[in-house]
mmCIF file with all atom_site columns, C-alpha atoms in Angstrom:
data_model
loop_
_atom_site.group_PDB
_atom_site.id
_atom_site.type_symbol
_atom_site.label_atom_id
_atom_site.label_alt_id
_atom_site.label_comp_id
_atom_site.label_asym_id
_atom_site.label_entity_id
_atom_site.label_seq_id
_atom_site.pdbx_PDB_ins_code
_atom_site.Cartn_x
_atom_site.Cartn_y
_atom_site.Cartn_z
_atom_site.occupancy
_atom_site.B_iso_or_equiv
_atom_site.pdbx_formal_charge
_atom_site.auth_seq_id
_atom_site.auth_comp_id
_atom_site.auth_asym_id
_atom_site.auth_atom_id
_atom_site.pdbx_PDB_model_num
ATOM 1   C CA . GLU F 1 1   ? 71.750  84.343  140.863 1.00 0.00 ? 22  GLU F CA 1
ATOM 2   C CA . ILE F 1 2   ? 75.392  85.386  140.678 1.00 0.00 ? 23  ILE F CA 1
ATOM 3   C CA . VAL F 1 3   ? 75.825  89.101  140.113 1.00 0.00 ? 24  VAL F CA 1
ATOM 4   C CA . MET F 1 4   ? 78.863  90.227  138.141 1.00 0.00 ? 25  MET F CA 1
ATOM 5   C CA . THR F 1 5   ? 80.179  93.738  138.774 1.00 0.00 ? 26  THR F CA 1
ATOM 6   C CA . GLN F 1 6   ? 82.723  95.375  136.487 1.00 0.00 ? 27  GLN F CA 1
ATOM 7   C CA . SER F 1 7   ? 84.862  98.404  137.191 1.00 0.00 ? 28  SER F CA 1
ATOM 8   C CA . PRO F 1 8   ? 85.444  101.016 136.101 1.00 0.00 ? 29  PRO F CA 1
ATOM 9   C CA . ALA F 1 9   ? 82.478  101.765 133.876 1.00 0.00 ? 30  ALA F CA 1
ATOM 10  C CA . THR F 1 10  ? 84.742  103.744 131.547 1.00 0.00 ? 31  THR F CA 1
ATOM 11  C CA . LEU F 1 11  ? 88.506  103.605 131.229 1.00 0.00 ? 32  LEU F CA 1
ATOM 12  C CA . SER F 1 12  ? 90.367  106.324 129.325 1.00 0.00 ? 33  SER F CA 1
ATOM 13  C CA . VAL F 1 13  ? 93.704  105.094 128.043 1.00 0.00 ? 34  VAL F CA 1
ATOM 14  C CA . SER F 1 14  ? 96.268  106.349 125.542 1.00 0.00 ? 35  SER F CA 1
ATOM 15  C CA . PRO F 1 15  ? 97.411  104.040 122.737 1.00 0.00 ? 36  PRO F CA 1
ATOM 16  C CA . GLY F 1 16  ? 100.388 101.998 123.840 1.00 0.00 ? 37  GLY F CA 1
ATOM 17  C CA . GLU F 1 17  ? 99.449  102.171 127.505 1.00 0.00 ? 38  GLU F CA 1
ATOM 18  C CA . ARG F 1 18  ? 98.345  99.304  129.713 1.00 0.00 ? 39  ARG F CA 1
ATOM 19  C CA . ALA F 1 19  ? 94.677  98.814  130.581 1.00 0.00 ? 40  ALA F CA 1
ATOM 20  C CA . THR F 1 20  ? 93.436  96.885  133.596 1.00 0.00 ? 41  THR F CA 1
ATOM 21  C CA . LEU F 1 21  ? 89.765  95.937  133.852 1.00 0.00 ? 42  LEU F CA 1
ATOM 22  C CA . SER F 1 22  ? 88.176  94.343  136.908 1.00 0.00 ? 43  SER F CA 1
ATOM 23  C CA . CYS F 1 23  ? 85.278  91.950  137.371 1.00 0.00 ? 44  CYS F CA 1
ATOM 24  C CA . ARG F 1 24  ? 83.889  90.816  140.694 1.00 0.00 ? 45  ARG F CA 1
ATOM 25  C CA . ALA F 1 25  ? 81.427  87.984  141.316 1.00 0.00 ? 46  ALA F CA 1
ATOM 26  C CA . SER F 1 26  ? 78.916  88.039  144.164 1.00 0.00 ? 47  SER F CA 1
ATOM 27  C CA . GLN F 1 27  ? 79.982  84.491  145.047 1.00 0.00 ? 48  GLN F CA 1
ATOM 28  C CA . SER F 1 28  ? 82.735  82.188  143.902 1.00 0.00 ? 49  SER F CA 1
ATOM 29  C CA . VAL F 1 29  ? 82.683  81.157  140.254 1.00 0.00 ? 50  VAL F CA 1
ATOM 30  C CA . ASN F 1 30  ? 85.958  79.237  140.549 1.00 0.00 ? 51  ASN F CA 1
ATOM 31  C CA . SER F 1 31  ? 87.715  79.836  137.213 1.00 0.00 ? 52  SER F CA 1
ATOM 32  C CA . ASN F 1 32  ? 84.545  79.623  135.143 1.00 0.00 ? 53  ASN F CA 1
ATOM 33  C CA . LEU F 1 33  ? 84.779  83.131  133.772 1.00 0.00 ? 54  LEU F CA 1
ATOM 34  C CA . ALA F 1 34  ? 84.995  84.495  130.246 1.00 0.00 ? 55  ALA F CA 1
ATOM 35  C CA . TRP F 1 35  ? 85.818  87.921  128.835 1.00 0.00 ? 56  TRP F CA 1
ATOM 36  C CA . TYR F 1 36  ? 84.279  89.309  125.646 1.00 0.00 ? 57  TYR F CA 1
ATOM 37  C CA . GLN F 1 37  ? 85.084  92.295  123.488 1.00 0.00 ? 58  GLN F CA 1
ATOM 38  C CA . GLN F 1 38  ? 82.360  94.148  121.637 1.00 0.00 ? 59  GLN F CA 1
ATOM 39  C CA . LYS F 1 39  ? 83.054  96.867  119.107 1.00 0.00 ? 60  LYS F CA 1
ATOM 40  C CA . ALA F 1 40  ? 80.368  99.316  118.059 1.00 0.00 ? 61  ALA F CA 1
ATOM 41  C CA . GLY F 1 41  ? 77.799  97.711  115.788 1.00 0.00 ? 62  GLY F CA 1
ATOM 42  C CA . GLN F 1 42  ? 79.363  94.259  116.065 1.00 0.00 ? 63  GLN F CA 1
ATOM 43  C CA . ALA F 1 43  ? 78.632  91.058  117.896 1.00 0.00 ? 64  ALA F CA 1
ATOM 44  C CA . PRO F 1 44  ? 80.726  90.219  120.948 1.00 0.00 ? 65  PRO F CA 1
ATOM 45  C CA . ARG F 1 45  ? 83.697  87.917  120.551 1.00 0.00 ? 66  ARG F CA 1
ATOM 46  C CA . VAL F 1 46  ? 85.324  85.823  123.229 1.00 0.00 ? 67  VAL F CA 1
ATOM 47  C CA . LEU F 1 47  ? 88.820  86.824  124.335 1.00 0.00 ? 68  LEU F CA 1
ATOM 48  C CA . ILE F 1 48  ? 89.448  84.735  127.437 1.00 0.00 ? 69  ILE F CA 1
ATOM 49  C CA . TYR F 1 49  ? 87.813  81.687  129.001 1.00 0.00 ? 70  TYR F CA 1
ATOM 50  C CA . GLY F 1 50  ? 88.655  79.681  132.098 1.00 0.00 ? 71  GLY F CA 1
ATOM 51  C CA . ALA F 1 51  ? 89.670  83.052  133.577 1.00 0.00 ? 72  ALA F CA 1
ATOM 52  C CA . SER F 1 52  ? 93.082  82.982  131.895 1.00 0.00 ? 73  SER F CA 1
ATOM 53  C CA . THR F 1 53  ? 93.038  80.984  128.641 1.00 0.00 ? 74  THR F CA 1
ATOM 54  C CA . ARG F 1 54  ? 93.136  83.033  125.463 1.00 0.00 ? 75  ARG F CA 1
ATOM 55  C CA . ALA F 1 55  ? 90.627  82.010  122.846 1.00 0.00 ? 76  ALA F CA 1
ATOM 56  C CA . THR F 1 56  ? 91.812  80.978  119.400 1.00 0.00 ? 77  THR F CA 1
ATOM 57  C CA . GLY F 1 57  ? 93.345  83.825  117.457 1.00 0.00 ? 78  GLY F CA 1
ATOM 58  C CA . ILE F 1 58  ? 93.415  86.306  120.337 1.00 0.00 ? 79  ILE F CA 1
ATOM 59  C CA . ALA F 1 59  ? 96.539  88.458  120.561 1.00 0.00 ? 80  ALA F CA 1
ATOM 60  C CA . ALA F 1 60  ? 99.019  87.812  123.358 1.00 0.00 ? 81  ALA F CA 1
ATOM 61  C CA . ARG F 1 61  ? 98.596  91.370  124.671 1.00 0.00 ? 82  ARG F CA 1
ATOM 62  C CA . PHE F 1 62  ? 95.287  90.208  126.198 1.00 0.00 ? 83  PHE F CA 1
ATOM 63  C CA . SER F 1 63  ? 95.638  88.312  129.445 1.00 0.00 ? 84  SER F CA 1
ATOM 64  C CA . GLY F 1 64  ? 93.249  87.242  132.165 1.00 0.00 ? 85  GLY F CA 1
ATOM 65  C CA . SER F 1 65  ? 93.835  86.387  135.790 1.00 0.00 ? 86  SER F CA 1
ATOM 66  C CA . GLY F 1 66  ? 91.980  85.634  138.985 1.00 0.00 ? 87  GLY F CA 1
ATOM 67  C CA . SER F 1 67  ? 89.756  82.989  140.497 1.00 0.00 ? 88  SER F CA 1
ATOM 68  C CA . GLY F 1 68  ? 86.931  82.783  142.957 1.00 0.00 ? 89  GLY F CA 1
ATOM 69  C CA . THR F 1 69  ? 85.358  86.226  143.036 1.00 0.00 ? 90  THR F CA 1
ATOM 70  C CA . GLU F 1 70  ? 88.021  88.610  141.697 1.00 0.00 ? 91  GLU F CA 1
ATOM 71  C CA . PHE F 1 71  ? 89.149  88.718  138.076 1.00 0.00 ? 92  PHE F CA 1
ATOM 72  C CA . THR F 1 72  ? 91.239  90.992  135.902 1.00 0.00 ? 93  THR F CA 1
ATOM 73  C CA . LEU F 1 73  ? 91.592  91.496  132.167 1.00 0.00 ? 94  LEU F CA 1
ATOM 74  C CA . THR F 1 74  ? 94.819  93.211  131.169 1.00 0.00 ? 95  THR F CA 1
ATOM 75  C CA . ILE F 1 75  ? 95.630  94.667  127.796 1.00 0.00 ? 96  ILE F CA 1
ATOM 76  C CA . SER F 1 76  ? 99.373  95.174  127.902 1.00 0.00 ? 97  SER F CA 1
ATOM 77  C CA . SER F 1 77  ? 99.740  97.811  125.190 1.00 0.00 ? 98  SER F CA 1
ATOM 78  C CA . LEU F 1 78  ? 96.545  99.213  123.767 1.00 0.00 ? 99  LEU F CA 1
ATOM 79  C CA . GLN F 1 79  ? 96.175  99.251  120.014 1.00 0.00 ? 100 GLN F CA 1
ATOM 80  C CA . SER F 1 80  ? 93.664  101.373 118.143 1.00 0.00 ? 101 SER F CA 1
ATOM 81  C CA . GLU F 1 81  ? 91.512  98.319  117.453 1.00 0.00 ? 102 GLU F CA 1
ATOM 82  C CA . ASP F 1 82  ? 91.206  97.556  121.171 1.00 0.00 ? 103 ASP F CA 1
ATOM 83  C CA . PHE F 1 83  ? 88.960  100.499 121.968 1.00 0.00 ? 104 PHE F CA 1
ATOM 84  C CA . ALA F 1 84  ? 85.669  98.758  122.662 1.00 0.00 ? 105 ALA F CA 1
ATOM 85  C CA . VAL F 1 85  ? 83.387  97.549  125.443 1.00 0.00 ? 106 VAL F CA 1
ATOM 86  C CA . TYR F 1 86  ? 84.493  94.535  127.466 1.00 0.00 ? 107 TYR F CA 1
ATOM 87  C CA . TYR F 1 87  ? 82.187  92.164  129.345 1.00 0.00 ? 108 TYR F CA 1
ATOM 88  C CA . CYS F 1 88  ? 82.866  89.408  131.821 1.00 0.00 ? 109 CYS F CA 1
ATOM 89  C CA . GLN F 1 89  ? 80.527  86.410  132.110 1.00 0.00 ? 110 GLN F CA 1
ATOM 90  C CA . GLN F 1 90  ? 80.335  83.612  134.651 1.00 0.00 ? 111 GLN F CA 1
ATOM 91  C CA . TYR F 1 91  ? 79.401  80.061  133.709 1.00 0.00 ? 112 TYR F CA 1
ATOM 92  C CA . ASN F 1 92  ? 79.943  78.356  137.031 1.00 0.00 ? 113 ASN F CA 1
ATOM 93  C CA . ASP F 1 93  ? 76.422  78.491  138.419 1.00 0.00 ? 114 ASP F CA 1
ATOM 94  C CA . TRP F 1 94  ? 73.620  78.485  135.894 1.00 0.00 ? 115 TRP F CA 1
ATOM 95  C CA . PRO F 1 95  ? 71.014  79.237  134.878 1.00 0.00 ? 116 PRO F CA 1
ATOM 96  C CA . PRO F 1 96  ? 71.170  82.109  134.535 1.00 0.00 ? 117 PRO F CA 1
ATOM 97  C CA . TYR F 1 97  ? 74.444  82.795  132.801 1.00 0.00 ? 118 TYR F CA 1
ATOM 98  C CA . THR F 1 98  ? 75.269  86.299  133.949 1.00 0.00 ? 119 THR F CA 1
ATOM 99  C CA . PHE F 1 99  ? 77.312  89.109  132.448 1.00 0.00 ? 120 PHE F CA 1
ATOM 100 C CA . GLY F 1 100 ? 78.865  92.150  133.998 1.00 0.00 ? 121 GLY F CA 1
ATOM 101 C CA . GLN F 1 101 ? 77.536  95.524  132.895 1.00 0.00 ? 122 GLN F CA 1
ATOM 102 C CA . GLY F 1 102 ? 80.614  96.214  130.780 1.00 0.00 ? 123 GLY F CA 1
ATOM 103 C CA . THR F 1 103 ? 83.670  98.455  130.796 1.00 0.00 ? 124 THR F CA 1
ATOM 104 C CA . LYS F 1 104 ? 84.121  100.879 127.932 1.00 0.00 ? 125 LYS F CA 1
ATOM 105 C CA . VAL F 1 105 ? 87.749  101.439 126.979 1.00 0.00 ? 126 VAL F CA 1
ATOM 106 C CA . GLU F 1 106 ? 88.061  104.792 125.250 1.00 0.00 ? 127 GLU F CA 1
ATOM 107 C CA . ILE F 1 107 ? 90.863  106.837 123.789 1.00 0.00 ? 128 ILE F CA 1
ATOM 108 C CA . LYS F 1 108 ? 92.386  109.324 126.200 1.00 0.00 ? 129 LYS F CA 1
ATOM 109 C CA . GLU S 2 1   ? 84.363  78.793  108.828 1.00 0.00 ? 24  GLU S CA 1
ATOM 110 C CA . VAL S 2 2   ? 81.701  78.923  111.504 1.00 0.00 ? 25  VAL S CA 1
ATOM 111 C CA . GLN S 2 3   ? 78.693  81.037  110.579 1.00 0.00 ? 26  GLN S CA 1
ATOM 112 C CA . LEU S 2 4   ? 75.574  81.873  112.556 1.00 0.00 ? 27  LEU S CA 1
ATOM 113 C CA . VAL S 2 5   ? 73.047  83.952  110.655 1.00 0.00 ? 28  VAL S CA 1
ATOM 114 C CA . GLU S 2 6   ? 69.968  85.267  112.427 1.00 0.00 ? 29  GLU S CA 1
ATOM 115 C CA . SER S 2 7   ? 66.763  86.404  110.780 1.00 0.00 ? 30  SER S CA 1
ATOM 116 C CA . GLY S 2 8   ? 63.181  87.181  111.665 1.00 0.00 ? 31  GLY S CA 1
ATOM 117 C CA . GLY S 2 9   ? 63.521  90.400  113.608 1.00 0.00 ? 32  GLY S CA 1
ATOM 118 C CA . GLY S 2 10  ? 61.346  93.419  113.012 1.00 0.00 ? 33  GLY S CA 1
ATOM 119 C CA . LEU S 2 11  ? 58.798  95.831  114.425 1.00 0.00 ? 34  LEU S CA 1
ATOM 120 C CA . VAL S 2 12  ? 55.950  94.306  116.390 1.00 0.00 ? 35  VAL S CA 1
ATOM 121 C CA . GLN S 2 13  ? 53.231  95.734  118.595 1.00 0.00 ? 36  GLN S CA 1
ATOM 122 C CA . PRO S 2 14  ? 53.107  95.030  122.327 1.00 0.00 ? 37  PRO S CA 1
ATOM 123 C CA . GLY S 2 15  ? 51.431  91.686  122.890 1.00 0.00 ? 38  GLY S CA 1
ATOM 124 C CA . GLY S 2 16  ? 52.479  90.438  119.481 1.00 0.00 ? 39  GLY S CA 1
ATOM 125 C CA . SER S 2 17  ? 54.655  87.535  118.398 1.00 0.00 ? 40  SER S CA 1
ATOM 126 C CA . LEU S 2 18  ? 57.762  86.892  116.315 1.00 0.00 ? 41  LEU S CA 1
ATOM 127 C CA . ARG S 2 19  ? 59.849  83.870  115.451 1.00 0.00 ? 42  ARG S CA 1
ATOM 128 C CA . LEU S 2 20  ? 63.581  84.299  115.183 1.00 0.00 ? 43  LEU S CA 1
ATOM 129 C CA . SER S 2 21  ? 65.739  81.857  113.251 1.00 0.00 ? 44  SER S CA 1
ATOM 130 C CA . CYS S 2 22  ? 69.461  81.161  113.261 1.00 0.00 ? 45  CYS S CA 1
ATOM 131 C CA . ALA S 2 23  ? 71.080  79.223  110.428 1.00 0.00 ? 46  ALA S CA 1
ATOM 132 C CA . ALA S 2 24  ? 74.308  77.508  111.440 1.00 0.00 ? 47  ALA S CA 1
ATOM 133 C CA . SER S 2 25  ? 77.127  76.284  109.232 1.00 0.00 ? 48  SER S CA 1
ATOM 134 C CA . GLY S 2 26  ? 80.789  75.374  109.441 1.00 0.00 ? 49  GLY S CA 1
ATOM 135 C CA . PHE S 2 27  ? 80.503  73.090  112.476 1.00 0.00 ? 50  PHE S CA 1
ATOM 136 C CA . THR S 2 28  ? 78.587  70.008  113.611 1.00 0.00 ? 51  THR S CA 1
ATOM 137 C CA . PHE S 2 29  ? 75.522  71.820  114.891 1.00 0.00 ? 52  PHE S CA 1
ATOM 138 C CA . SER S 2 30  ? 73.997  68.811  116.628 1.00 0.00 ? 53  SER S CA 1
ATOM 139 C CA . ASN S 2 31  ? 77.023  68.518  118.933 1.00 0.00 ? 54  ASN S CA 1
ATOM 140 C CA . TYR S 2 32  ? 76.623  71.941  120.528 1.00 0.00 ? 55  TYR S CA 1
ATOM 141 C CA . TRP S 2 33  ? 74.403  73.555  123.099 1.00 0.00 ? 56  TRP S CA 1
ATOM 142 C CA . MET S 2 34  ? 72.946  76.722  121.589 1.00 0.00 ? 57  MET S CA 1
ATOM 143 C CA . SER S 2 35  ? 71.696  79.947  123.115 1.00 0.00 ? 58  SER S CA 1
ATOM 144 C CA . TRP S 2 36  ? 70.076  83.294  122.513 1.00 0.00 ? 59  TRP S CA 1
ATOM 145 C CA . VAL S 2 37  ? 71.586  86.416  124.085 1.00 0.00 ? 60  VAL S CA 1
ATOM 146 C CA . ARG S 2 38  ? 70.039  89.850  123.748 1.00 0.00 ? 61  ARG S CA 1
ATOM 147 C CA . GLN S 2 39  ? 71.184  93.435  124.062 1.00 0.00 ? 62  GLN S CA 1
ATOM 148 C CA . ALA S 2 40  ? 68.775  96.314  124.564 1.00 0.00 ? 63  ALA S CA 1
ATOM 149 C CA . PRO S 2 41  ? 69.744  99.566  122.815 1.00 0.00 ? 64  PRO S CA 1
ATOM 150 C CA . GLY S 2 42  ? 72.752  101.091 124.564 1.00 0.00 ? 65  GLY S CA 1
ATOM 151 C CA . LYS S 2 43  ? 72.731  98.397  127.247 1.00 0.00 ? 66  LYS S CA 1
ATOM 152 C CA . GLY S 2 44  ? 74.726  95.316  128.175 1.00 0.00 ? 67  GLY S CA 1
ATOM 153 C CA . LEU S 2 45  ? 74.383  91.664  127.296 1.00 0.00 ? 68  LEU S CA 1
ATOM 154 C CA . GLU S 2 46  ? 71.622  89.493  128.746 1.00 0.00 ? 69  GLU S CA 1
ATOM 155 C CA . TRP S 2 47  ? 71.392  85.732  128.379 1.00 0.00 ? 70  TRP S CA 1
ATOM 156 C CA . VAL S 2 48  ? 67.883  84.717  127.277 1.00 0.00 ? 71  VAL S CA 1
ATOM 157 C CA . ALA S 2 49  ? 67.690  80.968  126.671 1.00 0.00 ? 72  ALA S CA 1
ATOM 158 C CA . THR S 2 50  ? 69.762  77.840  126.098 1.00 0.00 ? 73  THR S CA 1
ATOM 159 C CA . ILE S 2 51  ? 68.954  74.448  124.576 1.00 0.00 ? 74  ILE S CA 1
ATOM 160 C CA . HIS S 2 52  ? 70.724  71.108  124.877 1.00 0.00 ? 75  HIS S CA 1
ATOM 161 C CA . GLN S 2 53  ? 72.266  69.491  121.787 1.00 0.00 ? 76  GLN S CA 1
ATOM 162 C CA . HIS S 2 54  ? 69.203  67.302  121.252 1.00 0.00 ? 77  HIS S CA 1
ATOM 163 C CA . GLY S 2 55  ? 66.615  69.670  122.639 1.00 0.00 ? 78  GLY S CA 1
ATOM 164 C CA . SER S 2 56  ? 66.006  67.595  125.765 1.00 0.00 ? 79  SER S CA 1
ATOM 165 C CA . GLU S 2 57  ? 66.826  70.428  128.153 1.00 0.00 ? 80  GLU S CA 1
ATOM 166 C CA . LYS S 2 58  ? 65.892  74.078  127.879 1.00 0.00 ? 81  LYS S CA 1
ATOM 167 C CA . PHE S 2 59  ? 66.655  76.974  130.177 1.00 0.00 ? 82  PHE S CA 1
ATOM 168 C CA . TYR S 2 60  ? 65.286  80.511  130.262 1.00 0.00 ? 83  TYR S CA 1
ATOM 169 C CA . VAL S 2 61  ? 65.914  83.760  132.075 1.00 0.00 ? 84  VAL S CA 1
ATOM 170 C CA . ASP S 2 62  ? 63.023  84.425  134.447 1.00 0.00 ? 85  ASP S CA 1
ATOM 171 C CA . SER S 2 63  ? 61.781  87.473  132.548 1.00 0.00 ? 86  SER S CA 1
ATOM 172 C CA . VAL S 2 64  ? 60.895  85.427  129.451 1.00 0.00 ? 87  VAL S CA 1
ATOM 173 C CA . LYS S 2 65  ? 59.652  82.181  131.008 1.00 0.00 ? 88  LYS S CA 1
ATOM 174 C CA . GLY S 2 66  ? 56.201  81.311  129.712 1.00 0.00 ? 89  GLY S CA 1
ATOM 175 C CA . ARG S 2 67  ? 56.516  83.799  126.835 1.00 0.00 ? 90  ARG S CA 1
ATOM 176 C CA . PHE S 2 68  ? 59.546  82.655  124.811 1.00 0.00 ? 91  PHE S CA 1
ATOM 177 C CA . THR S 2 69  ? 60.313  79.171  123.511 1.00 0.00 ? 92  THR S CA 1
ATOM 178 C CA . ILE S 2 70  ? 63.686  78.001  122.258 1.00 0.00 ? 93  ILE S CA 1
ATOM 179 C CA . SER S 2 71  ? 63.852  75.098  119.835 1.00 0.00 ? 94  SER S CA 1
ATOM 180 C CA . ARG S 2 72  ? 66.147  73.586  117.248 1.00 0.00 ? 95  ARG S CA 1
ATOM 181 C CA . ASP S 2 73  ? 66.112  71.407  114.153 1.00 0.00 ? 96  ASP S CA 1
ATOM 182 C CA . ASN S 2 74  ? 69.389  69.525  113.906 1.00 0.00 ? 97  ASN S CA 1
ATOM 183 C CA . ALA S 2 75  ? 68.503  68.171  110.457 1.00 0.00 ? 98  ALA S CA 1
ATOM 184 C CA . GLU S 2 76  ? 68.252  71.757  109.223 1.00 0.00 ? 99  GLU S CA 1
ATOM 185 C CA . ASN S 2 77  ? 71.142  73.113  111.338 1.00 0.00 ? 100 ASN S CA 1
ATOM 186 C CA . SER S 2 78  ? 68.775  75.719  112.686 1.00 0.00 ? 101 SER S CA 1
ATOM 187 C CA . LEU S 2 79  ? 67.964  77.337  116.012 1.00 0.00 ? 102 LEU S CA 1
ATOM 188 C CA . TYR S 2 80  ? 64.743  79.168  116.749 1.00 0.00 ? 103 TYR S CA 1
ATOM 189 C CA . LEU S 2 81  ? 63.256  81.499  119.322 1.00 0.00 ? 104 LEU S CA 1
ATOM 190 C CA . GLN S 2 82  ? 59.509  81.976  119.439 1.00 0.00 ? 105 GLN S CA 1
ATOM 191 C CA . LEU S 2 83  ? 58.670  85.269  121.115 1.00 0.00 ? 106 LEU S CA 1
ATOM 192 C CA . ASN S 2 84  ? 55.092  85.672  122.352 1.00 0.00 ? 107 ASN S CA 1
ATOM 193 C CA . ARG S 2 85  ? 53.331  88.330  124.413 1.00 0.00 ? 108 ARG S CA 1
ATOM 194 C CA . LEU S 2 86  ? 56.067  90.773  123.582 1.00 0.00 ? 109 LEU S CA 1
ATOM 195 C CA . ARG S 2 87  ? 56.673  93.819  125.758 1.00 0.00 ? 110 ARG S CA 1
ATOM 196 C CA . ALA S 2 88  ? 58.492  97.064  125.169 1.00 0.00 ? 111 ALA S CA 1
ATOM 197 C CA . ASP S 2 89  ? 61.373  95.893  127.356 1.00 0.00 ? 112 ASP S CA 1
ATOM 198 C CA . ASP S 2 90  ? 61.960  92.964  124.989 1.00 0.00 ? 113 ASP S CA 1
ATOM 199 C CA . THR S 2 91  ? 63.264  95.456  122.431 1.00 0.00 ? 114 THR S CA 1
ATOM 200 C CA . ALA S 2 92  ? 66.826  94.388  121.710 1.00 0.00 ? 115 ALA S CA 1
ATOM 201 C CA . VAL S 2 93  ? 69.260  92.890  119.275 1.00 0.00 ? 116 VAL S CA 1
ATOM 202 C CA . TYR S 2 94  ? 68.964  89.126  119.630 1.00 0.00 ? 117 TYR S CA 1
ATOM 203 C CA . TYR S 2 95  ? 72.140  87.129  119.073 1.00 0.00 ? 118 TYR S CA 1
ATOM 204 C CA . CYS S 2 96  ? 72.362  83.436  118.370 1.00 0.00 ? 119 CYS S CA 1
ATOM 205 C CA . ALA S 2 97  ? 75.414  81.944  120.104 1.00 0.00 ? 120 ALA S CA 1
ATOM 206 C CA . SER S 2 98  ? 76.952  78.559  120.627 1.00 0.00 ? 121 SER S CA 1
ATOM 207 C CA . PHE S 2 99  ? 78.792  77.245  123.627 1.00 0.00 ? 122 PHE S CA 1
ATOM 208 C CA . SER S 2 100 ? 82.266  75.889  123.201 1.00 0.00 ? 123 SER S CA 1
ATOM 209 C CA . ALA S 2 101 ? 82.683  72.142  122.916 1.00 0.00 ? 124 ALA S CA 1
ATOM 210 C CA . SER S 2 102 ? 83.740  71.747  126.532 1.00 0.00 ? 125 SER S CA 1
ATOM 211 C CA . TYR S 2 103 ? 82.686  74.807  128.493 1.00 0.00 ? 126 TYR S CA 1
ATOM 212 C CA . TYR S 2 104 ? 79.619  76.971  128.878 1.00 0.00 ? 127 TYR S CA 1
ATOM 213 C CA . PHE S 2 105 ? 80.922  80.223  127.512 1.00 0.00 ? 128 PHE S CA 1
ATOM 214 C CA . PHE S 2 106 ? 79.702  81.668  124.216 1.00 0.00 ? 129 PHE S CA 1
ATOM 215 C CA . GLU S 2 107 ? 82.330  80.785  121.640 1.00 0.00 ? 130 GLU S CA 1
ATOM 216 C CA . TRP S 2 108 ? 80.627  81.773  118.387 1.00 0.00 ? 131 TRP S CA 1
ATOM 217 C CA . TRP S 2 109 ? 78.097  84.549  117.774 1.00 0.00 ? 132 TRP S CA 1
ATOM 218 C CA . GLY S 2 110 ? 75.857  85.607  114.941 1.00 0.00 ? 133 GLY S CA 1
ATOM 219 C CA . GLN S 2 111 ? 75.557  89.226  113.836 1.00 0.00 ? 134 GLN S CA 1
ATOM 220 C CA . GLY S 2 112 ? 72.211  89.664  115.569 1.00 0.00 ? 135 GLY S CA 1
ATOM 221 C CA . THR S 2 113 ? 68.676  90.561  114.558 1.00 0.00 ? 136 THR S CA 1
ATOM 222 C CA . LEU S 2 114 ? 66.804  93.573  115.934 1.00 0.00 ? 137 LEU S CA 1
ATOM 223 C CA . VAL S 2 115 ? 63.420  93.165  117.564 1.00 0.00 ? 138 VAL S CA 1
ATOM 224 C CA . THR S 2 116 ? 61.522  96.386  118.235 1.00 0.00 ? 139 THR S CA 1
ATOM 225 C CA . VAL S 2 117 ? 58.351  96.252  120.297 1.00 0.00 ? 140 VAL S CA 1
ATOM 226 C CA . SER S 2 118 ? 56.378  99.449  119.905 1.00 0.00 ? 141 SER S CA 1
ATOM 227 C CA . SER S 2 119 ? 52.915  100.673 119.076 1.00 0.00 ? 142 SER S CA 1
#
């Protein structure tokens, strides 16, 4: 089973600042990685797939990079609606499909 | 507009059973692999089960094998999860989710249904 590890657990950022979230896989997942955003009380929604492709309707301030075992989600200028929990998920080697434990982005 | 609407959650005693349903609309249901993903209170996301477009292949996380059964009815555009021999650690919001057309990430999600296992 591939273990996904996200860091940090919590990221405190001021509106307008840049946020950088990390995700590490225990073995290579090539570019088969997705990022999800989950706001309180809501279902997750996909932001990025293929490590760097924005999903339909996702704002350009969200970008993904990386391949193999190291991945990054960057939010270039945080908006109020971006404060949420973010999860990475690998779909290279399955089952199981595995998620990271999440990074909470909170207001500084 | 794609919609996934779960139902069937509730309070059940340990050892009991429940059947969750997910009604799909707004896309050609029979063309998509479908899954259940759960989230325990205050915890992260955990994939539970996935079913092939025509039900010919099914996959489960180890912790639910032999207890949960995923199924679908393409004529009714519906996905199901039968939960048997429930345990306290099965308490979670259960989300119905579909893969994208080409890749195995979860493109669309329902709003979830809460299953609480407690005496």
